[in-house]
Amino acid sequence: MKITTTQAKSPSLNSADLTVLPVASAGDSDAEKKSGKPKFARAVAKAMRDLDEAAGGLLSDAIAHHQYQPAPRRRLDIHLAGSQKVVRLSGISNEALQGEGDPDSWRRLGGDAYSAARQNKSRRVLVYIPGEASAEAVSAIAEGALLAAYEYLTYKKRPKETHGPRELTIAAEKLNKRQAADAVAAANAVCEAVTLVRDVVNSPPNDLHPAVVVRAARKIATESRGKIKAQVFDKNALRRMGAGALLAVGRAAETGPYLIHLTLKPRRRTRDSKRIVLVGKGITFDSGGLSIKPAKSMEDMKSDMAGAGCVLGVMKALANIGTRHEVHALVPTAENLISSAAVRPGDIVRALNGKSIEVLNTDAEGRLILADALSYSARIKADVIVDLATLTGACVVALGSDYAGLFTDDDEMRETILGLGRRSGELFWPLPLAKEYRSQLDSPIADLRNIGTGGPGASLAALFLQEFVPPGVTWVHLDIAGPAFWTKGDEYTKPGGTGFGARTLIRWLTS
Ligand code: BES
Ligand code: ZN
Ligand code: ZN
């Protein structure tokens, strides 16, 4: 689908099969009323009037007939007589329409426009923004449409015909041509990354084992034309290094474990350039190991590498868009299986930073592989470390499938991620790194045990990870167990891998 932008005094019905007009319930914001420049209500009313005129009064008839009241996510389709053309009134919040509130409503509108076009077999779609279009609204609409277009068809017989629209035009009464074009380009790069994450998360675990994750990482490095360097530590290298926790988790599987290290150096540094490490949990399948999972809980465990997928997708996007930061990606990858070689409950392993761990539950394997990756990051001398992991079922119990758990002692990073997440349509919620519970991780015979003795599961997992974060480094842990993989869907996300985290991190690293 090709996305273009243009400036137009009014929405025209000529060039599109589907015309989407965002509408809101009320008129001008209080601020606008006070300023004495009530341009917003006028702009919407004018766009409506123009469309109604072009449609021979059908719009006002339909609104009256259906008693349509605009409200966020409430929509009305008007089929134009004698043609295949459709006008869709798409309810949105007042704030969003005025460029104030949450840009995610634009993403939803874009996703909905794509799906409506697909349903109506419309080839050309026009989204018309009354008034002035911000770059953020333009990129959100584009993102929504591109994300809604995602399908995972690798294992399906080729569908005969795809009905998705070929062209989406985002038009506005007022828009900065260059900014809008840049916004669409950014949306394309972001969605390419999200697509990569969704693809690897959706891949079945028989075709995406640790060696395949390595291949995917190397491919990203190769395609970056020298911008990204890849270094891969295999089993022997990990042994020499002393990464005993990652080795333990990978012991029962045919391929892996590996530690992947990608490095992207900025072309130009600025004074606020930072050295940033992204760490992603890369368990390609989590059976639980000898502490085996019940069958139902195992069904979606191909998604246990969503953190790794996200980190790889972000690197790919950064190579395309560019960043002023030096960004490192660390992906410990392994398959948590069962064999006579499997790690046992009761085994004591030694992580790369020298700490011994009593493994009491082999299903708490994510924290083990992350322990070695976080220890390894001491070699990088990072300013900030962000890890993403489908780490605990407890986080899903606490926050459900829309919110990721956010753990950090750094107030500024917490606010940054919360804010960028909201704008990106990825929700985070702070949970405590509660020192009060730390003693639950004490073992009488090792430095640590890998599970608590009761307590809050998501916080205990975070406290465990903290033991391996190099001292003095700002660290953020994102538990994405809920939002990484969906059984439900929404305007721009289908069931399956969601790509969660990529949009927020790319915005953070490129803004
Ligand atoms: N991969 C799981 C966590 C998970 C659960 C992700 C549900 C996505 C959806 C993780 O490795 C795990 O099994 N954690 C255990 C920890 C427990 C043994 C302390 C859990 O959450 O039950
Ligand atoms: Zn597990
Ligand atoms: Zn796991």
Coordinates of C-alpha atoms and ligand atoms in Angstrom, one line a residue:
M1 CA 0.0 0.0 0.0
K2 CA 1.4 3.3 -1.1
I3 CA 0.8 6.2 1.2
T4 CA 0.8 9.8 0.0
T5 CA 0.0 13.2 1.5
T6 CA -1.5 16.2 0.0
Q7 CA -3.1 19.6 0.8
A8 CA -6.7 20.1 -0.3
K9 CA -9.3 22.8 0.4
S10 CA -12.0 20.2 0.7
P11 CA -12.4 16.4 0.5
S12 CA -13.1 15.3 -3.0
L13 CA -15.0 12.2 -3.9
N14 CA -13.4 11.9 -7.3
S15 CA -10.1 10.3 -6.5
A16 CA -11.0 7.7 -3.9
D17 CA -13.3 4.7 -3.6
L18 CA -13.5 5.2 0.2
T19 CA -13.4 8.7 1.8
V20 CA -12.9 8.8 5.5
L21 CA -13.8 12.0 7.4
P22 CA -12.9 12.2 11.1
V23 CA -15.7 13.8 13.0
A24 CA -16.0 14.8 16.6
S25 CA -18.9 15.6 19.0
A26 CA -18.4 19.1 19.9
G27 CA -17.0 22.4 18.6
D28 CA -14.0 24.3 19.6
S29 CA -11.8 23.7 22.7
D30 CA -12.1 26.1 25.5
A31 CA -8.7 27.5 24.6
E32 CA -9.9 28.2 21.1
K33 CA -13.1 29.8 22.3
K34 CA -11.1 32.1 24.6
S35 CA -8.7 33.0 21.9
G36 CA -11.6 34.1 19.8
K37 CA -10.4 32.1 16.9
P38 CA -13.0 29.2 16.6
K39 CA -11.5 27.7 13.5
F40 CA -11.9 24.0 14.4
A41 CA -15.7 23.8 14.4
R42 CA -15.7 25.7 11.2
A43 CA -13.2 23.4 9.5
V44 CA -15.2 20.3 10.4
A45 CA -18.5 21.8 9.5
K46 CA -17.1 23.0 6.2
A47 CA -15.6 19.6 5.3
M48 CA -19.0 18.0 6.1
R49 CA -20.8 20.5 4.0
D50 CA -18.5 20.0 1.1
L51 CA -18.8 16.3 1.2
D52 CA -22.5 16.4 1.6
E53 CA -22.8 18.7 -1.4
A54 CA -20.6 16.4 -3.5
A55 CA -22.7 13.4 -2.4
G56 CA -25.9 15.1 -3.3
G57 CA -27.2 15.5 0.2
L58 CA -26.8 11.8 1.1
L59 CA -24.6 12.6 4.0
S60 CA -27.1 14.8 5.9
D61 CA -29.8 12.3 5.0
A62 CA -27.9 9.4 6.5
I63 CA -26.9 11.3 9.6
A64 CA -30.5 12.2 10.2
H65 CA -31.8 8.8 9.4
H66 CA -29.3 7.0 11.7
Q67 CA -29.4 9.8 14.3
Y68 CA -25.6 9.5 14.1
Q69 CA -23.8 11.2 16.9
P70 CA -20.0 11.4 16.5
A71 CA -18.1 9.7 19.4
P72 CA -14.7 8.0 19.5
R73 CA -14.8 4.7 17.5
R74 CA -18.4 5.3 16.4
R75 CA -18.6 5.1 12.6
L76 CA -21.2 5.6 9.9
D77 CA -20.9 4.4 6.3
I78 CA -22.7 6.2 3.4
H79 CA -22.9 4.2 0.2
L80 CA -23.2 6.6 -2.8
A81 CA -25.9 5.7 -5.1
G82 CA -24.9 4.4 -8.6
S83 CA -21.3 3.8 -7.7
Q84 CA -19.1 1.7 -5.4
K85 CA -18.0 4.7 -3.5
V86 CA -18.3 4.9 0.2
V87 CA -18.0 7.8 2.6
R88 CA -17.2 6.8 6.2
L89 CA -17.7 9.2 9.1
S90 CA -15.2 8.1 11.7
G91 CA -15.8 9.3 15.2
I92 CA -12.7 10.6 17.1
S93 CA -12.2 12.6 20.2
N94 CA -12.4 16.3 20.0
E95 CA -8.9 16.8 21.4
A96 CA -7.4 14.5 18.8
L97 CA -9.1 16.3 16.0
Q98 CA -7.7 19.5 17.2
G99 CA -4.2 18.1 17.4
E100 CA -4.1 18.1 21.2
G101 CA -5.0 14.7 22.8
D102 CA -3.6 11.2 22.3
P103 CA -2.4 10.6 18.8
D104 CA -3.3 6.9 19.2
S105 CA -6.9 7.7 18.1
W106 CA -5.4 8.7 14.7
R107 CA -3.7 5.3 14.6
R108 CA -7.0 3.6 15.3
L109 CA -8.7 5.7 12.6
G110 CA -6.0 4.8 10.1
G111 CA -6.3 1.1 11.0
D112 CA -10.1 1.3 10.7
A113 CA -9.9 3.0 7.3
Y114 CA -7.7 0.2 6.0
S115 CA -10.1 -2.5 7.2
A116 CA -13.1 -0.7 5.9
A117 CA -11.4 -0.4 2.5
R118 CA -10.6 -4.0 2.5
Q119 CA -14.2 -4.9 3.3
N120 CA -15.6 -2.6 0.6
K121 CA -12.9 -3.7 -1.8
S122 CA -11.9 -0.1 -2.2
R123 CA -8.6 0.3 -4.0
R124 CA -8.0 4.0 -3.2
V125 CA -8.7 5.5 0.2
L126 CA -8.7 9.1 1.2
V127 CA -8.5 10.3 4.8
Y128 CA -9.3 13.9 5.0
I129 CA -8.3 16.0 8.0
P130 CA -10.3 19.2 8.4
G131 CA -8.1 22.0 9.5
E132 CA -4.4 21.6 10.1
A133 CA -2.8 18.2 10.1
S134 CA 0.1 17.7 12.5
A135 CA 3.1 15.5 11.5
E136 CA 2.2 13.3 14.4
A137 CA -1.4 12.7 13.2
V138 CA -0.2 12.0 9.7
S139 CA 2.4 9.4 10.9
A140 CA -0.2 7.8 13.3
I141 CA -2.8 7.4 10.5
A142 CA -0.1 5.9 8.2
E143 CA 1.1 3.6 11.0
G144 CA -2.5 2.5 11.8
A145 CA -3.2 1.6 8.2
L146 CA 0.2 -0.2 7.6
L147 CA -0.2 -2.2 10.9
A148 CA -3.8 -3.2 10.1
A149 CA -2.5 -4.5 6.7
Y150 CA -0.3 -7.0 8.5
E151 CA -1.0 -10.7 7.9
Y152 CA 0.9 -13.8 8.7
L153 CA 0.4 -16.1 5.7
T154 CA 3.7 -18.0 5.6
Y155 CA 2.1 -21.3 6.3
K156 CA -1.2 -20.7 4.3
K157 CA -1.8 -21.8 0.8
R158 CA -1.5 -18.6 -1.3
P159 CA -4.8 -16.7 -1.1
K160 CA -6.1 -16.1 -4.7
E161 CA -6.5 -12.4 -4.4
T162 CA -5.8 -9.8 -1.8
H163 CA -8.4 -7.1 -1.5
G164 CA -6.4 -4.5 0.5
P165 CA -6.3 -1.0 -0.8
R166 CA -3.5 0.0 -3.1
E167 CA -3.3 3.6 -2.2
L168 CA -4.0 5.7 0.9
T169 CA -3.9 9.5 0.6
I170 CA -3.8 11.6 3.7
A171 CA -5.2 15.0 2.8
A172 CA -5.7 18.0 5.0
E173 CA -6.8 21.5 4.5
K174 CA -3.5 22.6 5.8
L175 CA -0.4 20.5 5.9
N176 CA 3.4 21.0 5.7
K177 CA 4.3 18.9 2.7
R178 CA 7.9 18.1 3.7
Q179 CA 7.0 17.3 7.3
A180 CA 4.1 15.1 6.2
A181 CA 6.3 13.2 3.7
D182 CA 8.9 12.7 6.5
A183 CA 6.2 11.5 8.8
V184 CA 5.0 8.9 6.3
A185 CA 8.6 7.7 5.8
A186 CA 9.1 7.3 9.5
A187 CA 5.8 5.4 9.8
N188 CA 7.0 3.1 7.0
A189 CA 10.3 2.4 8.9
V190 CA 8.5 1.8 12.2
C191 CA 6.0 -0.5 10.7
E192 CA 8.7 -2.5 8.9
A193 CA 10.3 -3.1 12.3
V194 CA 6.9 -4.0 13.8
T195 CA 6.3 -6.4 10.9
L196 CA 9.7 -8.1 11.6
V197 CA 8.8 -8.5 15.3
R198 CA 5.3 -9.9 14.5
D199 CA 6.8 -12.3 11.9
V200 CA 9.4 -13.8 14.2
V201 CA 6.9 -14.0 17.2
N202 CA 4.3 -15.7 15.0
S203 CA 6.9 -18.2 13.5
P204 CA 6.3 -21.7 14.8
P205 CA 9.0 -22.8 17.2
N206 CA 10.1 -25.7 15.0
D207 CA 11.1 -23.2 12.4
L208 CA 12.4 -20.5 14.7
H209 CA 14.9 -22.1 17.1
P210 CA 17.9 -20.3 18.5
A211 CA 20.1 -20.8 15.4
V212 CA 17.4 -19.1 13.3
V213 CA 17.4 -16.1 15.7
V214 CA 21.1 -15.9 15.1
R215 CA 20.5 -16.0 11.3
A216 CA 17.9 -13.2 11.6
A217 CA 20.3 -11.0 13.6
R218 CA 23.1 -11.6 11.1
K219 CA 20.7 -10.7 8.3
I220 CA 19.8 -7.4 9.9
A221 CA 23.5 -6.6 10.3
T222 CA 24.3 -7.6 6.6
E223 CA 21.3 -5.5 5.3
S224 CA 22.5 -2.5 7.3
R225 CA 25.4 -2.2 4.9
G226 CA 28.0 -1.9 7.5
K227 CA 26.1 0.2 10.0
I228 CA 25.4 -2.7 12.4
K229 CA 28.2 -5.1 13.5
A230 CA 27.2 -8.6 14.7
Q231 CA 29.0 -10.7 17.2
V232 CA 27.7 -14.1 18.2
F233 CA 28.8 -16.2 21.1
D234 CA 28.0 -19.9 20.7
K235 CA 28.0 -22.6 23.3
N236 CA 31.8 -23.0 23.4
A237 CA 32.3 -19.2 23.6
L238 CA 29.7 -19.0 26.4
R239 CA 31.6 -21.7 28.3
R240 CA 34.9 -19.9 28.0
M241 CA 33.2 -16.7 29.0
G242 CA 31.5 -18.2 32.1
A243 CA 27.8 -17.6 31.1
G244 CA 26.6 -20.6 33.2
A245 CA 23.0 -19.4 33.6
L246 CA 22.3 -19.1 29.8
L247 CA 24.1 -22.4 29.3
A248 CA 22.0 -24.2 31.9
V249 CA 18.7 -23.1 30.3
G250 CA 19.9 -24.1 26.8
R251 CA 21.2 -27.5 27.8
A252 CA 18.4 -29.7 26.7
A253 CA 17.9 -28.3 23.2
E254 CA 19.3 -29.2 19.9
T255 CA 20.4 -25.7 18.9
G256 CA 21.8 -22.9 21.0
P257 CA 22.2 -21.3 23.3
Y258 CA 23.7 -18.2 21.9
L259 CA 24.4 -14.6 23.0
I260 CA 24.0 -12.2 20.1
H261 CA 25.6 -8.7 20.4
L262 CA 24.7 -6.1 17.7
T263 CA 26.4 -2.7 17.7
L264 CA 25.2 0.4 15.9
K265 CA 27.4 3.4 16.1
P266 CA 26.0 6.8 15.2
R267 CA 27.3 8.6 12.1
R268 CA 27.3 11.8 14.0
R269 CA 27.4 12.2 17.8
T270 CA 25.9 15.1 19.6
R271 CA 26.5 16.3 23.1
D272 CA 23.6 14.3 24.4
S273 CA 24.5 11.1 22.5
K274 CA 24.3 8.2 24.9
R275 CA 25.5 4.6 25.0
I276 CA 22.4 2.5 25.2
V277 CA 22.0 -1.2 25.6
L278 CA 18.7 -3.0 24.7
V279 CA 18.3 -6.6 26.0
G280 CA 15.7 -8.9 24.7
K281 CA 14.6 -12.3 26.1
G282 CA 15.0 -14.8 23.3
I283 CA 13.4 -18.1 24.5
T284 CA 12.2 -19.6 21.2
F285 CA 10.0 -22.0 23.1
D286 CA 9.3 -22.3 26.8
S287 CA 8.1 -25.7 27.9
G288 CA 9.0 -24.8 31.4
G289 CA 11.7 -27.5 31.4
L290 CA 11.5 -30.1 34.1
S291 CA 9.2 -27.8 36.0
I292 CA 7.0 -28.4 33.1
K293 CA 4.1 -26.1 32.2
P294 CA 0.5 -27.4 31.9
A295 CA -0.6 -28.0 28.3
K296 CA -2.8 -24.8 28.1
S297 CA 0.0 -22.6 29.4
M298 CA 2.4 -24.0 26.8
E299 CA 0.2 -23.2 23.8
D300 CA 1.5 -19.7 23.2
M301 CA 5.1 -20.2 24.4
K302 CA 6.6 -19.7 20.9
S303 CA 6.1 -16.0 21.8
D304 CA 8.7 -16.2 24.6
M305 CA 11.2 -14.5 22.3
A306 CA 9.1 -11.4 21.7
G307 CA 11.6 -9.3 23.7
A308 CA 14.4 -10.5 21.4
G309 CA 12.2 -9.9 18.3
C310 CA 11.5 -6.4 19.5
V311 CA 15.2 -5.5 20.0
L312 CA 16.1 -6.9 16.6
G313 CA 13.3 -4.9 14.9
V314 CA 14.4 -1.7 16.7
M315 CA 18.0 -2.2 15.4
K316 CA 16.7 -2.7 11.9
A317 CA 14.7 0.5 12.1
L318 CA 17.5 2.5 13.6
A319 CA 19.8 1.4 10.7
N320 CA 17.2 2.9 8.4
I321 CA 16.3 6.0 10.2
G322 CA 19.6 6.8 12.0
T323 CA 20.1 7.7 15.6
R324 CA 22.5 9.9 17.5
H325 CA 23.1 7.3 20.1
E326 CA 25.4 4.3 20.2
V327 CA 23.0 1.4 20.5
H328 CA 23.8 -2.1 21.5
A329 CA 21.4 -5.0 21.3
L330 CA 22.0 -8.1 23.4
V331 CA 19.9 -11.2 22.7
P332 CA 20.4 -14.3 24.8
T333 CA 18.6 -17.0 23.0
A334 CA 17.8 -20.6 24.0
E335 CA 15.1 -23.2 23.9
N336 CA 13.7 -24.3 27.3
L337 CA 13.2 -28.0 26.8
I338 CA 13.5 -31.3 28.5
S339 CA 16.1 -34.1 28.0
S340 CA 18.5 -36.1 30.1
A341 CA 20.8 -33.1 29.9
A342 CA 18.1 -30.6 31.2
V343 CA 18.9 -28.3 34.1
R344 CA 17.2 -29.7 37.3
P345 CA 15.4 -28.0 40.1
G346 CA 18.1 -27.9 42.7
D347 CA 21.0 -27.3 40.4
I348 CA 23.3 -24.5 41.2
V349 CA 24.7 -22.5 38.3
R350 CA 27.1 -19.6 38.1
A351 CA 26.3 -16.5 36.1
L352 CA 28.8 -14.4 34.2
N353 CA 29.1 -11.8 37.0
G354 CA 30.2 -14.6 39.4
K355 CA 27.0 -14.9 41.4
S356 CA 25.8 -18.5 42.0
I357 CA 22.1 -19.3 41.5
E358 CA 20.1 -22.1 42.9
V359 CA 17.6 -23.0 40.2
L360 CA 14.5 -24.1 42.0
N361 CA 12.1 -23.7 39.2
T362 CA 13.3 -24.3 35.6
D363 CA 10.3 -22.4 34.3
A364 CA 11.8 -19.2 35.7
E365 CA 14.3 -19.4 32.9
G366 CA 14.0 -15.9 31.4
R367 CA 15.7 -14.3 34.4
L368 CA 18.5 -16.8 34.1
I369 CA 19.4 -16.0 30.5
L370 CA 18.9 -12.3 31.1
A371 CA 21.2 -12.6 34.1
D372 CA 24.1 -13.4 31.8
A373 CA 23.1 -10.8 29.2
L374 CA 22.9 -8.1 31.8
S375 CA 26.2 -9.2 33.3
Y376 CA 27.8 -9.1 29.9
S377 CA 26.6 -5.5 29.4
A378 CA 29.2 -4.4 32.0
R379 CA 31.7 -4.7 29.1
I380 CA 29.8 -2.0 27.2
K381 CA 29.9 0.7 29.9
A382 CA 26.4 1.8 29.1
D383 CA 24.5 4.9 30.2
V384 CA 21.2 3.2 30.0
I385 CA 20.0 -0.4 29.8
V386 CA 16.5 -1.3 28.8
D387 CA 15.4 -4.9 28.8
L388 CA 12.2 -6.4 27.4
A389 CA 11.0 -9.8 28.4
T390 CA 7.9 -11.9 28.4
L391 CA 9.0 -12.6 31.9
T392 CA 6.1 -13.5 34.2
G393 CA 2.6 -14.7 34.2
A394 CA 2.2 -12.6 37.4
C395 CA 2.5 -9.4 35.3
V396 CA -0.3 -10.6 33.1
V397 CA -2.5 -11.2 36.2
A398 CA -1.7 -7.7 37.5
L399 CA -2.0 -5.7 34.3
G400 CA -3.8 -7.8 31.6
S401 CA -2.9 -7.9 28.0
D402 CA -2.9 -4.1 27.2
Y403 CA -0.2 -2.9 29.7
A404 CA 3.4 -3.9 30.1
G405 CA 5.0 -3.7 33.6
L406 CA 7.6 -0.9 33.9
F407 CA 10.3 -1.3 36.6
T408 CA 12.9 1.4 37.2
D409 CA 14.5 3.5 39.9
D410 CA 15.0 6.3 37.5
D411 CA 12.2 8.8 37.5
E412 CA 13.1 10.5 34.3
M413 CA 13.2 7.3 32.3
R414 CA 9.9 6.2 33.8
E415 CA 8.2 9.4 32.6
T416 CA 9.9 9.2 29.2
I417 CA 8.7 5.6 28.6
L418 CA 5.2 6.2 29.9
G419 CA 4.8 9.3 27.8
L420 CA 6.2 7.9 24.6
G421 CA 4.3 4.7 25.1
R422 CA 1.0 6.5 25.3
R423 CA 1.8 8.5 22.1
S424 CA 2.8 5.3 20.4
G425 CA -0.3 3.3 21.4
E426 CA 1.8 1.1 23.7
L427 CA 0.8 1.2 27.3
F428 CA 3.1 0.8 30.3
W429 CA 2.3 0.9 34.0
P430 CA 4.9 1.3 36.8
L431 CA 5.3 -1.6 39.2
P432 CA 7.6 -1.5 42.2
L433 CA 11.2 -2.7 42.4
A434 CA 10.3 -3.4 46.0
K435 CA 13.4 -3.9 48.2
E436 CA 11.1 -5.1 50.9
Y437 CA 10.8 -8.4 49.1
R438 CA 14.4 -8.9 48.1
S439 CA 15.2 -11.3 50.9
Q440 CA 12.8 -13.8 49.3
L441 CA 15.5 -14.4 46.8
D442 CA 18.1 -15.4 49.4
S443 CA 19.3 -19.0 49.2
P444 CA 21.0 -20.7 52.2
I445 CA 23.5 -22.4 49.9
A446 CA 23.9 -20.1 46.9
D447 CA 24.1 -16.3 46.3
L448 CA 20.5 -16.3 45.0
R449 CA 17.6 -18.5 44.2
N450 CA 15.7 -18.1 41.0
I451 CA 12.2 -17.9 42.5
G452 CA 10.7 -16.2 45.5
T453 CA 9.0 -17.9 48.4
G454 CA 5.5 -16.5 47.6
G455 CA 5.4 -12.8 47.0
P456 CA 4.7 -10.6 44.0
G457 CA 6.0 -12.5 41.0
A458 CA 6.6 -9.7 38.6
S459 CA 8.5 -7.6 41.2
L460 CA 10.5 -10.6 42.4
A461 CA 11.6 -11.3 38.8
A462 CA 12.6 -7.7 38.4
L463 CA 14.6 -7.8 41.7
F464 CA 16.4 -10.9 40.5
L465 CA 17.4 -9.1 37.3
Q466 CA 18.6 -6.1 39.3
E467 CA 21.3 -8.3 40.9
F468 CA 23.0 -8.5 37.5
V469 CA 22.8 -4.9 36.3
P470 CA 26.2 -3.3 36.3
P471 CA 26.4 -0.8 39.3
G472 CA 25.7 2.8 38.5
V473 CA 23.9 2.2 35.2
T474 CA 20.3 3.5 34.7
W475 CA 18.2 0.4 34.1
V476 CA 14.6 -0.1 32.9
H477 CA 12.9 -3.5 32.9
L478 CA 9.8 -4.0 30.8
D479 CA 7.8 -7.1 31.4
I480 CA 5.9 -7.5 28.2
A481 CA 4.3 -10.9 28.9
G482 CA 0.8 -9.5 28.5
P483 CA 0.9 -7.2 25.5
A484 CA 3.5 -9.1 23.3
F485 CA 1.0 -11.8 22.1
W486 CA -2.7 -11.3 21.8
T487 CA -5.6 -13.7 21.5
K488 CA -7.8 -10.6 20.8
G489 CA -7.4 -7.9 18.2
D490 CA -8.1 -4.2 17.7
E491 CA -8.2 -1.7 14.9
Y492 CA -4.5 -2.2 13.9
T493 CA -3.4 -5.4 15.7
K494 CA -4.5 -8.9 14.8
P495 CA -4.4 -11.8 17.3
G496 CA -0.8 -13.2 17.5
G497 CA 2.4 -11.4 17.9
T498 CA 1.8 -7.6 18.3
G499 CA 5.3 -6.2 18.0
F500 CA 4.8 -4.5 21.3
G501 CA 7.6 -2.2 22.4
A502 CA 9.2 -1.4 19.1
R503 CA 7.2 1.8 18.4
T504 CA 8.0 3.3 21.8
L505 CA 11.7 2.4 21.7
I506 CA 12.2 3.6 18.1
R507 CA 10.5 7.0 19.1
W508 CA 12.8 7.2 22.1
L509 CA 16.0 6.5 20.2
T510 CA 15.2 8.8 17.3
S511 CA 13.6 11.8 19.0
Ligands
BES1 N1 7.6 -17.2 29.7 C1 7.0 -17.3 31.0 C2 6.1 -16.1 31.3 C3 4.9 -15.9 30.5 C4 3.7 -16.4 31.0 C5 4.9 -15.2 29.4 C6 2.5 -16.1 30.3 C7 3.8 -15.0 28.6 C8 2.6 -15.4 29.1 C9 8.1 -17.4 32.0 O1 9.3 -18.0 31.6 C10 7.6 -18.2 33.2 O2 7.2 -19.3 33.0 N2 7.5 -17.6 34.4 C11 7.0 -18.3 35.5 C12 7.8 -17.9 36.7 C13 7.5 -18.6 37.9 C14 8.0 -20.1 37.8 C15 8.2 -18.0 39.1 C16 5.5 -17.8 35.7 O3 5.2 -16.7 35.4 O4 4.7 -18.7 36.0
ZN2 ZN 9.3 -20.2 31.9
ZN3 ZN 9.7 -17.9 29.6

